[in-house]
């Protein structure tokens, strides 16, 4: 009997932790199931609110009771099962709640979604796995496991006969994949620009509509003609071709004058402009570096003196003798050694005659 009593006490303690789902109120609360709101108009207990020790417990129990009443009211609504889940359809809300931001607009359709909607193409749910006959196992259709399976399956790639036998097929396959990823990213950016009504420029000059205007075409033709080495001087004109005009055309063509000089109004004004130009030229004095000029003069004098000394010296290998012609001799003056004398090195002495 003692064991039975212990089990009953344990079960009673467990049951005390969970409060009942029925809640009694003096006044019925008001519900707005569309926005999941409950209005409790009952008075609060001032004694429990003023007590610092029991205030939090009182507020928690009050919130729990009101939440239980809301859940009881929700389960009274009709239910249905969708994808192994029980769903309740909420009624229209009756309380208008203020929003800090406007209601988000529906996301615009992409090009493919518009095409699928026009053709009646519906999206079908696909399986996540696919049986691979070569690997003899189930392979996912996306994700890193699919990439690992492709790497395991393509351990050897055959080079087609019409291609160079030295072609790296793995590099070519990686390049095709990167091109496909870049194409998808470009299409995604185009869809974003299209949804935000941003006009994307074509390659070259920007366009203001889906098709280029006549002015833009003429500007493009003039710019292409001026891109040659002769700046379009020897290029033939097209039939009925007109010179492109407008703001910004000269900036695109190299070698063209950016600003046209205004013509001189009167001869007196032209004379005055020329006099101002002459005064501006004559008023500029050249800057003279005195130190550099003095050093240059000294260097010039030193070079002149050295040349005069060379001219005054007699030629080498000749000796003047009184009363006779000059005789040649090949004796040279011994040169002195450079640096300190090496005492350890033994050198033969001078031979005496």
Coordinates of C-alpha atoms in Angstrom, one line a residue:
X1 CA 0.0 0.0 0.0
X2 CA 2.9 2.3 0.7
X3 CA 4.1 1.9 -2.9
X4 CA 0.7 2.7 -4.3
X5 CA 0.4 5.9 -2.1
X6 CA 3.8 7.1 -3.3
X7 CA 2.8 6.6 -7.0
X8 CA -0.5 8.5 -6.4
X9 CA 1.4 11.4 -4.7
X10 CA 3.8 11.7 -7.6
X11 CA 1.0 11.8 -10.1
X12 CA -0.8 14.4 -8.1
X13 CA 2.3 16.6 -8.0
X14 CA 2.7 16.3 -11.8
X15 CA -1.0 17.2 -12.3
X16 CA -0.5 20.3 -10.1
X17 CA 2.2 21.6 -12.5
X18 CA -0.4 21.8 -15.3
X19 CA -3.3 24.2 -14.9
X20 CA -6.8 23.4 -16.2
X21 CA -7.9 24.6 -19.6
X22 CA -11.1 26.1 -18.2
X23 CA -10.7 29.7 -17.0
X24 CA -13.4 31.6 -15.1
X25 CA -13.8 35.4 -15.3
X26 CA -16.3 37.8 -13.7
X27 CA -16.8 39.5 -17.1
X28 CA -16.5 37.8 -20.4
X29 CA -13.5 38.9 -22.5
X30 CA -13.8 40.3 -26.0
X31 CA -12.2 38.5 -28.9
X32 CA -10.8 39.5 -32.3
X33 CA -9.7 36.2 -33.8
X34 CA -8.7 37.7 -37.1
X35 CA -5.8 39.5 -35.4
X36 CA -5.5 37.0 -32.5
X37 CA -6.4 39.7 -29.9
X38 CA -8.2 39.4 -26.5
X39 CA -9.5 42.3 -24.5
X40 CA -9.8 41.7 -20.8
X41 CA -12.0 44.4 -19.1
X42 CA -11.8 42.8 -15.6
X43 CA -10.3 44.8 -12.8
X44 CA -6.8 44.0 -11.6
X45 CA -5.9 43.0 -8.1
X46 CA -4.2 46.1 -6.6
X47 CA -2.8 44.3 -3.6
X48 CA -0.9 41.8 -5.8
X49 CA 0.3 44.5 -8.1
X50 CA 1.7 46.6 -5.3
X51 CA 3.5 43.7 -3.7
X52 CA 6.9 43.5 -5.1
X53 CA 7.3 39.8 -4.4
X54 CA 4.2 38.5 -6.1
X55 CA 3.8 41.0 -8.9
X56 CA 5.5 39.0 -11.7
X57 CA 3.8 35.8 -10.8
X58 CA 0.4 37.5 -10.8
X59 CA 1.0 39.1 -14.3
X60 CA 2.2 35.8 -15.7
X61 CA -0.8 33.9 -14.4
X62 CA -3.1 36.6 -15.8
X63 CA -1.4 36.4 -19.3
X64 CA -1.6 32.6 -19.2
X65 CA -5.4 32.6 -18.4
X66 CA -6.1 35.1 -21.3
X67 CA -4.0 33.0 -23.7
X68 CA -5.8 29.9 -22.7
X69 CA -9.2 31.6 -23.4
X70 CA -7.9 32.7 -26.9
X71 CA -6.8 29.1 -27.7
X72 CA -10.1 27.7 -26.6
X73 CA -11.9 30.1 -28.8
X74 CA -9.6 29.3 -31.8
X75 CA -10.3 25.5 -31.5
X76 CA -14.0 26.2 -31.7
X77 CA -13.5 27.3 -35.3
X78 CA -13.9 24.8 -38.2
X79 CA -10.6 23.0 -39.0
X80 CA -9.2 21.2 -42.0
X81 CA -6.2 19.0 -42.8
X82 CA -3.6 20.3 -45.3
X83 CA -0.4 18.3 -45.9
X84 CA -0.7 16.3 -42.7
X85 CA -1.3 19.4 -40.6
X86 CA -4.5 20.7 -39.0
X87 CA -5.3 24.2 -40.1
X88 CA -7.9 26.7 -38.8
X89 CA -9.3 29.4 -41.1
X90 CA -9.4 32.7 -39.2
X91 CA -12.3 35.1 -39.8
X92 CA -11.8 38.7 -41.0
X93 CA -10.3 41.0 -38.4
X94 CA -12.5 43.6 -36.8
X95 CA -9.8 45.8 -35.2
X96 CA -7.8 48.2 -37.4
X97 CA -4.2 48.2 -36.3
X98 CA -1.9 51.1 -37.3
X99 CA 1.1 50.3 -39.5
X100 CA 4.5 52.1 -39.4
X101 CA 5.0 51.2 -43.1
X102 CA 2.7 50.8 -46.0
X103 CA 1.3 47.4 -47.0
X104 CA 3.9 45.6 -49.2
X105 CA 2.9 45.3 -52.8
X106 CA 2.7 41.9 -54.5
X107 CA 6.0 40.9 -56.1
X108 CA 5.9 41.4 -59.9
X109 CA 6.2 38.4 -62.1
X110 CA 9.5 37.5 -63.9
X111 CA 9.7 37.0 -67.6
X112 CA 9.5 33.2 -67.3
X113 CA 6.5 33.5 -64.9
X114 CA 4.6 35.7 -67.3
X115 CA 5.4 33.3 -70.2
X116 CA 4.3 30.3 -68.1
X117 CA 1.1 32.1 -67.1
X118 CA 0.3 33.0 -70.7
X119 CA 0.9 29.5 -71.9
X120 CA -0.8 27.8 -69.0
X121 CA 2.4 26.1 -67.7
X122 CA 1.9 24.9 -64.1
X123 CA 4.7 24.2 -61.7
X124 CA 4.8 20.6 -60.8
X125 CA 6.4 19.2 -57.6
X126 CA 9.6 17.3 -58.4
X127 CA 11.2 14.6 -56.4
X128 CA 14.3 15.5 -54.4
X129 CA 16.1 12.2 -55.3
X130 CA 16.8 10.5 -58.6
X131 CA 18.1 7.0 -59.3
X132 CA 21.4 7.1 -61.1
X133 CA 22.0 3.9 -63.3
X134 CA 25.7 4.5 -63.5
X135 CA 26.4 5.0 -59.8
X136 CA 23.6 2.6 -58.8
X137 CA 22.3 4.8 -56.0
X138 CA 19.9 7.7 -55.3
X139 CA 21.4 11.1 -56.1
X140 CA 19.8 14.4 -55.1
X141 CA 18.8 16.8 -57.8
X142 CA 20.6 19.8 -56.2
X143 CA 23.0 20.7 -53.5
X144 CA 26.6 19.7 -52.6
X145 CA 25.7 16.0 -52.7
X146 CA 24.8 16.3 -56.3
X147 CA 28.1 18.0 -57.1
X148 CA 30.0 15.2 -55.3
X149 CA 28.0 12.6 -57.3
X150 CA 28.8 14.4 -60.6
X151 CA 32.5 14.4 -59.7
X152 CA 32.4 10.7 -58.9
X153 CA 30.5 9.9 -62.1
X154 CA 32.7 12.1 -64.4
X155 CA 36.0 10.7 -63.4
X156 CA 36.8 10.3 -67.1
X157 CA 35.4 12.5 -69.9
X158 CA 35.8 11.5 -73.5
X159 CA 37.0 14.1 -76.0
X160 CA 34.8 14.3 -79.1
X161 CA 36.3 13.6 -82.5
X162 CA 35.7 17.1 -83.9
X163 CA 37.7 18.7 -81.1
X164 CA 41.4 19.1 -80.4
X165 CA 42.6 16.0 -78.6
X166 CA 44.6 18.2 -76.2
X167 CA 41.4 20.0 -75.0
X168 CA 40.9 19.9 -71.2
X169 CA 37.3 18.8 -70.9
X170 CA 37.2 19.4 -67.2
X171 CA 38.2 23.1 -67.7
X172 CA 35.6 23.4 -70.6
X173 CA 32.9 22.0 -68.4
X174 CA 33.7 24.4 -65.5
X175 CA 33.7 27.3 -68.0
X176 CA 30.3 26.3 -69.3
X177 CA 29.0 26.1 -65.8
X178 CA 30.4 29.6 -64.9
X179 CA 28.8 31.0 -68.0
X180 CA 25.4 29.5 -67.1
X181 CA 25.7 31.0 -63.6
X182 CA 26.6 34.4 -65.0
X183 CA 23.7 34.3 -67.4
X184 CA 21.2 33.5 -64.6
X185 CA 22.6 36.3 -62.5
X186 CA 22.2 38.7 -65.4
X187 CA 18.7 37.6 -65.9
X188 CA 17.9 38.0 -62.2
X189 CA 19.3 41.6 -62.2
X190 CA 17.2 42.4 -65.4
X191 CA 14.1 41.1 -63.6
X192 CA 14.8 43.4 -60.6
X193 CA 15.4 46.4 -62.9
X194 CA 12.2 45.6 -64.8
X195 CA 10.2 45.3 -61.6
X196 CA 11.5 48.7 -60.4
X197 CA 11.0 50.2 -63.8
X198 CA 14.6 51.1 -64.3
X199 CA 15.6 51.3 -68.0
X200 CA 18.8 49.4 -68.7
X201 CA 21.2 50.8 -71.3
X202 CA 22.3 48.7 -74.2
X203 CA 25.9 48.1 -75.2
X204 CA 27.4 51.4 -76.2
X205 CA 25.2 54.5 -76.1
X206 CA 22.3 54.6 -73.6
X207 CA 18.8 54.4 -75.0
X208 CA 15.7 56.0 -73.7
X209 CA 13.3 53.3 -75.0
X210 CA 13.3 49.8 -76.3
X211 CA 14.7 51.0 -79.6
X212 CA 17.4 53.6 -80.4
X213 CA 16.2 56.9 -81.8
X214 CA 17.5 58.4 -85.1
X215 CA 19.7 60.9 -83.1
X216 CA 21.3 58.2 -81.2
X217 CA 22.0 56.2 -84.3
X218 CA 23.6 59.2 -86.1
X219 CA 25.7 59.9 -83.0
X220 CA 26.9 56.3 -82.9
X221 CA 27.8 56.4 -86.6
X222 CA 29.8 59.6 -86.2
X223 CA 31.7 58.2 -83.1
X224 CA 32.5 55.0 -85.0
X225 CA 33.8 56.9 -88.0
X226 CA 36.0 59.1 -85.8
X227 CA 37.5 56.1 -84.1
X228 CA 39.9 55.4 -87.0
X229 CA 43.5 56.5 -87.1
X230 CA 42.7 59.5 -89.4
X231 CA 39.8 60.6 -87.1
X232 CA 37.3 59.8 -90.0
X233 CA 39.0 62.2 -92.5
X234 CA 39.2 59.6 -95.2
X235 CA 36.0 57.7 -94.5
X236 CA 33.2 57.9 -97.1
X237 CA 29.9 59.2 -96.1
X238 CA 26.8 57.1 -96.2
X239 CA 23.9 58.1 -98.4
X240 CA 21.7 60.8 -96.8
X241 CA 24.1 60.9 -93.8
X242 CA 23.9 64.0 -91.7
X243 CA 26.4 65.4 -89.2
X244 CA 25.5 64.5 -85.6
X245 CA 24.6 67.5 -83.5
X246 CA 23.6 68.0 -80.0
X247 CA 25.0 68.3 -76.5
X248 CA 27.8 65.8 -75.7
X249 CA 28.6 64.8 -79.3
X250 CA 32.0 66.7 -79.3
X251 CA 33.0 65.0 -76.1
X252 CA 32.7 61.6 -77.7
X253 CA 34.7 62.4 -80.8
X254 CA 38.5 62.8 -80.3
X255 CA 40.3 65.7 -81.8
X256 CA 37.2 68.0 -81.9
X257 CA 37.3 71.4 -80.3
X258 CA 35.4 71.4 -77.0
X259 CA 34.6 75.2 -77.1
X260 CA 34.2 77.5 -80.0
X261 CA 36.0 80.8 -79.6
X262 CA 33.8 83.9 -80.0
X263 CA 34.6 86.1 -83.0
X264 CA 36.3 89.5 -82.4
X265 CA 33.7 92.1 -82.5
X266 CA 35.7 95.2 -83.7
X267 CA 39.3 95.9 -84.9
X268 CA 39.9 98.1 -81.8
X269 CA 39.1 95.1 -79.6
X270 CA 41.5 92.9 -81.6
X271 CA 44.3 95.5 -81.3
X272 CA 43.7 95.7 -77.6
X273 CA 43.9 91.9 -77.2
X274 CA 47.2 91.8 -79.1
X275 CA 48.7 94.6 -76.9
X276 CA 47.6 92.7 -73.8
X277 CA 49.2 89.6 -75.1
X278 CA 52.5 91.4 -75.8
X279 CA 52.5 93.0 -72.3
X280 CA 51.9 89.6 -70.7
X281 CA 54.9 88.1 -72.6
X282 CA 57.3 91.0 -71.8
X283 CA 56.3 91.3 -68.2
X284 CA 57.5 87.7 -67.5
X285 CA 61.1 87.8 -66.4
X286 CA 63.2 84.6 -66.6
X287 CA 64.2 83.1 -63.2
X288 CA 68.1 83.0 -62.9
X289 CA 69.8 80.7 -60.5
X290 CA 72.9 82.6 -59.5
X291 CA 74.6 79.7 -57.8
X292 CA 74.1 77.5 -60.8
X293 CA 75.4 80.2 -63.2
X294 CA 78.6 80.9 -61.1
X295 CA 79.4 77.2 -60.9
X296 CA 78.9 76.8 -64.6
X297 CA 81.3 79.8 -65.3
X298 CA 83.9 78.4 -62.9
X299 CA 83.7 74.9 -64.6
X300 CA 84.1 76.5 -68.0
X301 CA 87.3 78.4 -66.9
X302 CA 88.8 75.3 -65.4
X303 CA 88.2 73.3 -68.6
X304 CA 89.9 76.1 -70.7
X305 CA 92.9 76.1 -68.4
X306 CA 93.3 72.3 -68.5
X307 CA 93.2 72.4 -72.3
X308 CA 95.9 75.2 -72.4
X309 CA 98.2 73.1 -70.2
X310 CA 97.8 70.1 -72.4
X311 CA 98.8 72.1 -75.5
X312 CA 102.0 73.5 -73.8
X313 CA 103.4 70.0 -72.8
X314 CA 105.8 68.2 -75.3
X315 CA 104.8 65.0 -76.9
X316 CA 105.6 61.7 -75.0
X317 CA 108.5 59.6 -76.1
X318 CA 110.6 62.5 -77.5
X319 CA 113.6 64.3 -76.0
X320 CA 115.1 67.6 -77.2
X321 CA 118.9 67.7 -77.6
X322 CA 120.9 70.8 -78.3
X323 CA 122.4 71.0 -81.7
X324 CA 120.6 67.9 -83.0
X325 CA 117.3 66.4 -83.8
X326 CA 115.0 64.8 -81.3
X327 CA 115.6 61.2 -80.4
X328 CA 112.9 58.7 -79.4
X329 CA 113.2 56.6 -76.3
X330 CA 110.9 54.0 -74.8
X331 CA 111.9 54.4 -71.1
X332 CA 108.9 55.1 -68.9
X333 CA 108.8 56.5 -65.4
X334 CA 108.0 53.9 -62.9
X335 CA 104.6 54.4 -61.2
X336 CA 104.2 54.4 -57.4
X337 CA 102.2 51.6 -55.8
X338 CA 98.6 52.3 -54.6
X339 CA 97.6 51.8 -51.0
X340 CA 99.7 50.5 -48.1
X341 CA 102.8 48.3 -48.6
X342 CA 102.3 44.6 -47.8
X343 CA 105.2 43.7 -45.4
X344 CA 104.6 39.9 -45.8
X345 CA 105.0 39.9 -49.5
X346 CA 108.7 39.3 -50.6
X347 CA 109.7 41.3 -53.6
X348 CA 113.1 41.2 -55.2
X349 CA 115.3 44.3 -54.8
X350 CA 116.5 46.6 -57.5
X351 CA 119.3 45.2 -59.6
X352 CA 122.4 47.3 -59.6
X353 CA 124.6 47.6 -62.6

